[in-house]
Amino acid sequence: MKAGVIVFPGSNCDRDMAVALRAAGAEVEMVWHKETALPAGLDLVAVPGGFSFGDYLRCGAIAAHSPVATALRAHAERGGYVLGVCNGFQVLTETGLLPGALMRNSGLKFVCRTVALDVVTGDSAFTEAYGAGTRIALPVAHHDGNFQADEATLDRLEGEDRVAFRYAEAVNGSARDIAGILSENRRVLGMMPHPERAVDEGHGGTEGQALFRSILGVLQAA
Amino acid sequence: MKARVTVMLKSGVLDPQGEAVRHALGALGFSGVEGVRQGKVIELDLAEGTTEAEVDEMCRKLLANTVMESYRIEFP
């Protein structure tokens, strides 16, 4: 299974993402944002956390219009898998691959701690190994993680079972405590919490491992 | 020629930064401030002949996220 990790100026979770993917058994290539094509044969593209382009204009806005973004959109439209974490989630909403927007945390503070999450759906390659209803703990570290969308979009996300994770407690003001969502074909996941920061005993938790094992398992079986 | 684009959160979207500014003004003793909305102003230096439609496209594609933000274009 081959994964690509996109690197923007200001990405800072790109290497953690590569380590987590390799630990789960993936072959990983880093992809610089100026590339106009993705390496051939990628099954999964990860858009990592960080502060791409210094969060200028809006978080993820400039990254969403970088040369590699066109290739990323094409990969998703072909039915390829995409994982966006934190700033990666912001990039995915800015590209239009996921609905809604990530706004400033309602408490205005940067939130950096481990939070409890509920896995809302097990019906995705990313969450299959957890199963719906499982409570896990993952770190969050963001200033703009307040997920907002209009009521119709929120109803649709819930109605189509596309909410992947929900905060078990209020963290940043997100509508309906949404922490992660899936695309219509369930192959694009955007989430604010960091599964790649919870894959080793040294991280203080390993509850992110199942996400990587889950997607690797599905892709290796395919 | 110049264009000035004003980007604001759509009405109805909670603006936590504006709220914080309102509280701070209250703390300074300005009791009459009933609401604050914070946005941004982007000034564009444009080649002569750039049309309003082009600036509108710039707003839709990049300068504003129309999921949450509205924009206004002026040619001052």
Short mmCIF file of N, CA and C in Angstrom, two decimals, chain B:
data_model
loop_
_atom_site.label_atom_id
_atom_site.label_comp_id
_atom_site.label_asym_id
_atom_site.label_seq_id
_atom_site.Cartn_x
_atom_site.Cartn_y
_atom_site.Cartn_z
N MET B 1 -5.27 51.17 -11.15
CA MET B 1 -6.56 51.28 -10.45
C MET B 1 -6.54 50.41 -9.21
N LYS B 2 -7.36 50.79 -8.27
CA LYS B 2 -7.41 50.03 -7.01
C LYS B 2 -8.80 49.47 -6.79
N ALA B 3 -8.84 48.35 -6.10
CA ALA B 3 -10.12 47.83 -5.63
C ALA B 3 -9.98 47.52 -4.15
N ARG B 4 -11.03 47.71 -3.44
CA ARG B 4 -11.02 47.37 -2.02
C ARG B 4 -12.09 46.31 -1.78
N VAL B 5 -11.64 45.19 -1.23
CA VAL B 5 -12.57 44.09 -0.94
C VAL B 5 -12.74 44.00 0.57
N THR B 6 -13.96 44.03 1.02
CA THR B 6 -14.25 43.88 2.44
C THR B 6 -14.88 42.51 2.65
N VAL B 7 -14.26 41.72 3.50
CA VAL B 7 -14.76 40.37 3.76
C VAL B 7 -15.28 40.32 5.20
N MET B 8 -16.53 39.91 5.34
CA MET B 8 -17.14 39.82 6.68
C MET B 8 -17.77 38.45 6.86
N LEU B 9 -17.85 37.99 8.09
CA LEU B 9 -18.62 36.76 8.34
C LEU B 9 -20.07 37.07 8.03
N LYS B 10 -20.76 36.10 7.43
CA LYS B 10 -22.18 36.31 7.12
C LYS B 10 -22.95 36.57 8.41
N SER B 11 -24.02 37.34 8.29
CA SER B 11 -24.82 37.58 9.49
C SER B 11 -25.39 36.24 9.93
N GLY B 12 -25.46 36.05 11.23
CA GLY B 12 -25.95 34.78 11.74
C GLY B 12 -24.82 33.83 12.09
N VAL B 13 -23.62 34.08 11.52
CA VAL B 13 -22.46 33.25 11.89
C VAL B 13 -21.83 33.89 13.11
N LEU B 14 -21.66 33.10 14.17
CA LEU B 14 -21.07 33.62 15.40
C LEU B 14 -19.64 34.09 15.12
N ASP B 15 -19.35 35.31 15.58
CA ASP B 15 -18.02 35.88 15.38
C ASP B 15 -17.35 36.00 16.74
N PRO B 16 -16.61 34.95 17.17
CA PRO B 16 -16.04 34.98 18.52
C PRO B 16 -15.07 36.13 18.74
N GLN B 17 -14.34 36.52 17.67
CA GLN B 17 -13.40 37.63 17.84
C GLN B 17 -14.14 38.94 18.05
N GLY B 18 -15.19 39.15 17.28
CA GLY B 18 -16.01 40.35 17.46
C GLY B 18 -16.60 40.41 18.86
N GLU B 19 -17.06 39.25 19.35
CA GLU B 19 -17.61 39.17 20.70
C GLU B 19 -16.57 39.55 21.75
N ALA B 20 -15.33 39.06 21.54
CA ALA B 20 -14.26 39.36 22.49
C ALA B 20 -13.96 40.86 22.50
N VAL B 21 -14.01 41.48 21.31
CA VAL B 21 -13.76 42.92 21.23
C VAL B 21 -14.89 43.68 21.94
N ARG B 22 -16.12 43.21 21.76
CA ARG B 22 -17.26 43.86 22.43
C ARG B 22 -17.09 43.81 23.95
N HIS B 23 -16.68 42.63 24.45
CA HIS B 23 -16.46 42.50 25.90
C HIS B 23 -15.37 43.44 26.38
N ALA B 24 -14.30 43.52 25.58
CA ALA B 24 -13.17 44.37 25.96
C ALA B 24 -13.58 45.84 25.99
N LEU B 25 -14.41 46.24 25.03
CA LEU B 25 -14.89 47.64 25.01
C LEU B 25 -15.74 47.90 26.25
N GLY B 26 -16.56 46.90 26.61
CA GLY B 26 -17.39 47.03 27.81
C GLY B 26 -16.52 47.19 29.05
N ALA B 27 -15.43 46.39 29.09
CA ALA B 27 -14.52 46.46 30.24
C ALA B 27 -13.85 47.82 30.33
N LEU B 28 -13.68 48.49 29.19
CA LEU B 28 -13.06 49.83 29.20
C LEU B 28 -14.06 50.92 29.56
N GLY B 29 -15.31 50.53 29.78
CA GLY B 29 -16.30 51.50 30.20
C GLY B 29 -17.20 52.01 29.08
N PHE B 30 -17.02 51.52 27.87
CA PHE B 30 -17.91 51.91 26.77
C PHE B 30 -19.17 51.05 26.85
N SER B 31 -20.18 51.60 27.45
CA SER B 31 -21.33 50.75 27.77
C SER B 31 -22.30 50.63 26.60
N GLY B 32 -22.17 51.48 25.60
CA GLY B 32 -23.18 51.51 24.54
C GLY B 32 -22.92 50.58 23.36
N VAL B 33 -21.94 49.70 23.46
CA VAL B 33 -21.60 48.87 22.29
C VAL B 33 -22.45 47.60 22.30
N GLU B 34 -23.37 47.54 21.39
CA GLU B 34 -24.31 46.41 21.41
C GLU B 34 -23.85 45.23 20.57
N GLY B 35 -22.96 45.48 19.63
CA GLY B 35 -22.46 44.37 18.83
C GLY B 35 -21.20 44.77 18.10
N VAL B 36 -20.29 43.82 17.90
CA VAL B 36 -19.07 44.07 17.12
C VAL B 36 -18.91 42.92 16.15
N ARG B 37 -18.67 43.24 14.89
CA ARG B 37 -18.33 42.21 13.90
C ARG B 37 -16.96 42.57 13.35
N GLN B 38 -16.07 41.59 13.30
CA GLN B 38 -14.73 41.84 12.82
C GLN B 38 -14.55 41.18 11.46
N GLY B 39 -14.02 41.91 10.51
CA GLY B 39 -13.77 41.34 9.19
C GLY B 39 -12.39 41.73 8.71
N LYS B 40 -12.19 41.68 7.41
CA LYS B 40 -10.90 42.12 6.90
C LYS B 40 -11.07 42.91 5.62
N VAL B 41 -10.11 43.80 5.40
CA VAL B 41 -10.10 44.63 4.19
C VAL B 41 -8.88 44.25 3.37
N ILE B 42 -9.10 43.98 2.09
CA ILE B 42 -8.00 43.59 1.20
C ILE B 42 -7.95 44.62 0.08
N GLU B 43 -6.82 45.29 -0.06
CA GLU B 43 -6.68 46.28 -1.14
C GLU B 43 -5.91 45.67 -2.29
N LEU B 44 -6.44 45.80 -3.47
CA LEU B 44 -5.82 45.23 -4.66
C LEU B 44 -5.35 46.35 -5.58
N ASP B 45 -4.09 46.24 -6.02
CA ASP B 45 -3.56 47.13 -7.04
C ASP B 45 -3.74 46.42 -8.37
N LEU B 46 -4.56 46.96 -9.26
CA LEU B 46 -4.93 46.21 -10.46
C LEU B 46 -4.49 46.93 -11.73
N ALA B 47 -4.20 46.12 -12.74
CA ALA B 47 -3.90 46.70 -14.05
C ALA B 47 -5.15 47.39 -14.55
N GLU B 48 -4.95 48.51 -15.27
CA GLU B 48 -6.09 49.25 -15.83
C GLU B 48 -6.94 48.30 -16.69
N GLY B 49 -8.21 48.41 -16.58
CA GLY B 49 -9.08 47.59 -17.42
C GLY B 49 -9.54 46.31 -16.74
N THR B 50 -9.02 46.03 -15.53
CA THR B 50 -9.51 44.84 -14.81
C THR B 50 -10.99 45.07 -14.51
N THR B 51 -11.78 44.06 -14.78
CA THR B 51 -13.23 44.26 -14.62
C THR B 51 -13.70 43.85 -13.23
N GLU B 52 -14.86 44.35 -12.89
CA GLU B 52 -15.46 43.99 -11.60
C GLU B 52 -15.74 42.49 -11.57
N ALA B 53 -16.08 41.94 -12.75
CA ALA B 53 -16.36 40.49 -12.79
C ALA B 53 -15.13 39.68 -12.43
N GLU B 54 -13.94 40.17 -12.85
CA GLU B 54 -12.70 39.46 -12.51
C GLU B 54 -12.44 39.53 -11.00
N VAL B 55 -12.66 40.71 -10.43
CA VAL B 55 -12.45 40.85 -8.99
C VAL B 55 -13.46 39.97 -8.24
N ASP B 56 -14.65 39.90 -8.77
CA ASP B 56 -15.68 39.05 -8.16
C ASP B 56 -15.22 37.58 -8.15
N GLU B 57 -14.60 37.17 -9.26
CA GLU B 57 -14.10 35.80 -9.35
C GLU B 57 -12.97 35.56 -8.34
N MET B 58 -12.11 36.58 -8.19
CA MET B 58 -11.02 36.48 -7.20
C MET B 58 -11.62 36.26 -5.80
N CYS B 59 -12.69 36.98 -5.52
CA CYS B 59 -13.33 36.87 -4.21
C CYS B 59 -13.90 35.47 -4.01
N ARG B 60 -14.60 34.98 -5.03
CA ARG B 60 -15.24 33.67 -4.89
C ARG B 60 -14.23 32.55 -4.81
N LYS B 61 -13.12 32.69 -5.57
CA LYS B 61 -12.15 31.59 -5.62
C LYS B 61 -11.19 31.59 -4.44
N LEU B 62 -10.87 32.76 -3.92
CA LEU B 62 -9.81 32.80 -2.90
C LEU B 62 -10.06 33.76 -1.74
N LEU B 63 -10.41 35.00 -2.06
CA LEU B 63 -10.36 36.02 -1.01
C LEU B 63 -11.40 35.80 0.08
N ALA B 64 -12.55 35.22 -0.27
CA ALA B 64 -13.58 34.95 0.74
C ALA B 64 -13.93 33.47 0.67
N ASN B 65 -14.26 32.90 1.81
CA ASN B 65 -14.81 31.54 1.83
C ASN B 65 -16.31 31.72 1.94
N THR B 66 -16.98 31.56 0.82
CA THR B 66 -18.40 31.92 0.78
C THR B 66 -19.29 30.97 1.57
N VAL B 67 -18.68 29.91 2.14
CA VAL B 67 -19.46 29.08 3.06
C VAL B 67 -19.85 29.93 4.27
N MET B 68 -18.91 30.75 4.72
CA MET B 68 -19.11 31.49 5.97
C MET B 68 -19.02 33.00 5.80
N GLU B 69 -18.42 33.44 4.69
CA GLU B 69 -18.12 34.87 4.57
C GLU B 69 -18.85 35.51 3.39
N SER B 70 -19.16 36.78 3.56
CA SER B 70 -19.67 37.55 2.43
C SER B 70 -18.62 38.60 2.08
N TYR B 71 -18.70 39.16 0.90
CA TYR B 71 -17.70 40.15 0.50
C TYR B 71 -18.36 41.30 -0.23
N ARG B 72 -17.64 42.44 -0.21
CA ARG B 72 -18.14 43.62 -0.93
C ARG B 72 -16.97 44.21 -1.69
N ILE B 73 -17.19 44.56 -2.93
CA ILE B 73 -16.11 45.12 -3.75
C ILE B 73 -16.37 46.60 -3.97
N GLU B 74 -15.34 47.42 -3.75
CA GLU B 74 -15.48 48.86 -4.04
C GLU B 74 -14.30 49.31 -4.89
N PHE B 75 -14.56 50.28 -5.74
CA PHE B 75 -13.47 50.89 -6.51
C PHE B 75 -13.34 52.33 -6.01
N PRO B 76 -12.49 52.53 -5.01
CA PRO B 76 -12.44 53.85 -4.38
C PRO B 76 -11.72 54.89 -5.25
#
